[in-house]
């Protein structure tokens, strides 16, 4: 019988998986926001049909078919054609100009570059990295930044560069250091239980999406220690909320929320323990939708084409 | 102070609400099934755009963008135009012929005629009638048919004609009697805990959709007394399944399912009590989707554009 | 074949079901709150054992086994013995005096007298009455009080006296009228979507439990029109909270909460429609636990021995 | 500013955490099964009170207060006393003999020795080890056994010995090798997606609890590839079931189940991906209850004092 203790060889780093699997190879995603009026879908689909694109997923929403705002998400397969052919793009640009349309077109195979910020608790970080490993979250995870050294081991094991940027009175350049790290083309920051508030200046300079996981059902329990607030209120459910970060604390557009039942036996500590699993699931779902370009922000709310 | 005991005046019968509210007045729904290939959405939306129709809801699905089957549901607002204008219909018919398309076009204001069949337990019946009363289920509920007299009062209170068709050895003509009642143009039969099996002959002669609520998470616990089966198995969840009825018992296309947590303390009776609320919610959701033409059956499974 | 339209005979009024079914016939419930310390359970169970009582259900909780507060709920079967035998009661009274114990002992067969207050929406009222009809809620429902005439028919059909007490500027004696009605020994008031705020004077004079259903996940969205508040926030869940009423608006001890998932497509109206089903389920569960003496209030929170 | 890439120092191995935290230090757990009759609780609590034990948690259940089987779980704090004092144990033994009682008494600080068996998929293994790391699952995890080498890295990182026992035609001694490994006093085997069937001989020789996670809502979809079975049935929910292993495949006592909603868009692969998260949560909850002696098996069903 053969029995041996496993070796400790590290898995291939996640960031090496720059290109995604074949299934995504020729998928292009189109997101559109424009004033609603008849004929938009026809105009868009005519351009795609003329280029031989096959629509594989389509979702739309209108705040009001008469004078409201129209949102459309398409995934299309571009067959032999080069996905973002210059002619296709040119025609969209012309249509967009005529119809006051905002639009983005991305290749599914072009993974977003992600930085994860974290403090001491590692469960949300672990979840993001595990789901990336299992192929559920397709991203180019470039770095972990933390104000504590605790997460270094987790990052190292997954082969992700770890940056320790302590937040202390003696370290006034914290945000500059963070911004310098993020300057290497990071598309998305995930606050995976990062317990410091980012300043308006940081938000303004980074100027790209930041997803935070707040450990309560917002707008209940804004601010510090929401589980203790929940315990003090004797609530029968505790929740978590993933939202885009804006200058107003815990008030940015909500992407996803969920809850877990609790009861009178639960202390603040118990709520933290139970809430942990909701937090990581909610954050992972929100991040996944963002990575697949399924979320549009409109007037501080989200349209999620899940 | 004015205090008076309420009078017993009956509410206006539901069936009087033949026309729906203004919001639905000019909404048309289009359901399409066809072989998938590029250009379908463009072709459909061009016809609509040419007639000034504004698409207010659109959902699509393909079993496989390459050689699979394509499903599309559209709601569109026809503005001043007569909804199902003969020209629009004609153009669709031509498109359908060219593309092997099966399609239906219905007016949201044209309520489906419904018969509800029930045995003794009245909770599912009550739920359907209550939701119709609250405006959630838009239907022309024409009759209640039962093999027991118990539901007569409920039907009477809501102003729905009640037909008692006992199932006994002395009454061999049961199904003929039922079919005769349904012959007045019934579009949908709801089995709201009707505890008799409908024969293949009945199904073949009625030949229109029948939705049943089965009191378990199918395919577990097919057949009689599923709650006792569940109790005997010591399961920790009990469920309910709404499905279209086919000749094979409890094996028709599933429309909706849900569950409720239970524990070791629950007897078969307790499971019945807890399951009752899942049953009525699941049935009501499934019926609502059907009434709004949101369900397509394909190879004994459903596509639900909820 | 026999076919007849159902007669309109009213069901026997619920309030006639003063005595509950056999199963409850000899069940006594004991609720205890006292400072925690060793030996309490032994002392209590010795008294019961000495009287031949068989404990059929037992739940306990301590805020802290060292110096905290101890809560105990027992159901016991008293066999041939008269349930609340004077000797048993006497021994408990002595134990309670020695141990600073607060306690109540009730017979399961002694149904609580209930008044339901409601405004226009009848779904919560219907749910309570339906569950009473199905035998899930065991109560002596004595009256429905409303500031609108709308619920009169529902009350009448179930055979419950209906009292219309309009709330108008010309009717300053509203609360006096309500209190006079409740004076006939009402044990519990259920606010089944009663949309007026009860004054501190009312609460102080009635001085018995009042359960309210608030149509949000408290403490989010206190006050008026919580569904519109929820829609404005773009939340992904809407909830309902059943709580005891105290002088502080929507801040009394929470008994039960639940939620339903919603998405960007939901208007305030849609949230109201979806929330309705959560409201009635949450209220019914909370009322059921109260009726079975499963809820203890301690420091504005509830212990629920569900 | 200090910025450094994290070091790869391994965390202290889990198995080093042989003694649990202070909170559990003096907690004893008592599980009792016996014929129901009056006076049992009094007899048990008298013994505890006489030894100065303070009951901190108590749950009980009776299949039938008249002639049924009675189950009791107590946690008590033994203060200065040696937890399992010989006198206390002696008195229980005498009581048990008089009342046909089966009982076990365990110290919370005496961690169960656990072996985890796994095949290729590592999500359930990761979940168990993560929750152990976070302090949610208190166990002495001694080894990981696998028929594939894939999990070696995960085990190594957590500092758990890994044993690769390939299952091949050339390796007829597989079960002997496994049994030899388990012979070092393993109290519990967790099948964390171990995809081989254990033989009756293995079960009979190991003769201690084995918890399996089955990737469906049992009893639906017994056997191989339940997600594909679910996809073929077009179910709207997929689930997972944690159960004790018995000789009959997938038919042992169910400890915990849960589900996730799916829809027509989900392929078998998608169901696998979605189901993964249900599997790991369900398995972790079931294992946690077992580790805390909260599960009693009775007639192929479980009583779970969660």
Coordinates of C-alpha atoms in Angstrom, one line a residue, chain B residues 1-11 59 122-123 126-127 131 133-134 136 152-154 156-158 162-166 177 265 273 276-277 280 306, chain C residues 1-11 59 122-123 126-127 131 133-134 136 152-154 156-158 162-166 177 265 273 276-277 280 306:
Chain B
X1 CA -69.2 57.4 19.2
X2 CA -70.2 55.3 16.2
X3 CA -69.9 51.6 16.6
X4 CA -71.7 49.1 14.5
X5 CA -71.4 45.4 13.6
X6 CA -70.4 44.9 10.0
X7 CA -73.0 44.0 7.5
X8 CA -72.7 40.8 5.5
X9 CA -73.0 42.3 2.1
X10 CA -71.0 40.1 -0.4
X11 CA -68.1 41.7 -2.2
X59 CA -36.3 38.1 -21.4
X122 CA -59.3 24.9 1.5
X123 CA -56.0 26.8 2.1
X126 CA -58.4 30.6 -0.3
X127 CA -54.9 31.8 -1.3
X131 CA -54.6 37.0 -4.2
X133 CA -59.0 39.9 -4.6
X134 CA -55.8 41.8 -3.8
X136 CA -52.0 40.0 -7.6
X152 CA -69.0 25.6 -1.2
X153 CA -69.0 28.3 1.4
X154 CA -65.7 29.8 0.4
X156 CA -70.0 31.4 -2.4
X157 CA -68.5 34.1 -0.3
X158 CA -66.2 35.1 -3.1
X162 CA -69.4 26.1 -7.0
X163 CA -70.0 22.6 -8.5
X164 CA -70.1 19.6 -6.4
X165 CA -69.1 16.5 -8.4
X166 CA -68.9 13.6 -6.0
X177 CA -69.4 16.0 -15.7
X265 CA -40.2 17.5 17.0
X273 CA -49.5 22.3 9.1
X276 CA -49.6 24.2 4.1
X277 CA -48.1 27.7 3.9
X280 CA -50.2 28.0 -1.0
X306 CA -40.2 35.5 -13.7
Chain C
X1 CA -74.6 13.5 -11.6
X2 CA -75.1 15.9 -8.7
X3 CA -74.1 19.4 -9.3
X4 CA -75.1 22.3 -7.1
X5 CA -73.9 25.8 -6.3
X6 CA -72.7 26.0 -2.7
X7 CA -74.9 27.4 -0.1
X8 CA -73.9 30.4 1.8
X9 CA -74.3 29.0 5.3
X10 CA -71.9 30.7 7.6
X11 CA -69.3 28.7 9.4
X59 CA -36.8 25.1 27.4
X122 CA -57.2 43.1 5.2
X123 CA -54.4 40.6 4.5
X126 CA -57.5 37.3 7.0
X127 CA -54.3 35.4 7.8
X131 CA -55.0 30.2 10.8
X133 CA -59.9 28.4 11.4
X134 CA -57.3 25.8 10.5
X136 CA -53.1 26.7 14.1
X152 CA -66.7 44.5 8.3
X153 CA -67.4 41.9 5.7
X154 CA -64.5 39.8 6.5
X156 CA -68.9 39.2 9.5
X157 CA -68.1 36.1 7.4
X158 CA -66.0 34.6 10.2
X162 CA -67.0 44.2 14.1
X163 CA -66.7 47.6 15.7
X164 CA -66.2 50.6 13.5
X165 CA -64.5 53.4 15.5
X166 CA -63.7 56.2 13.0
X177 CA -64.4 54.0 22.7
X265 CA -37.4 46.1 -11.0
X273 CA -47.3 43.5 -2.7
X276 CA -47.7 41.7 2.3
X277 CA -47.0 37.9 2.4
X280 CA -48.9 38.1 7.4
X306 CA -40.4 28.4 19.8

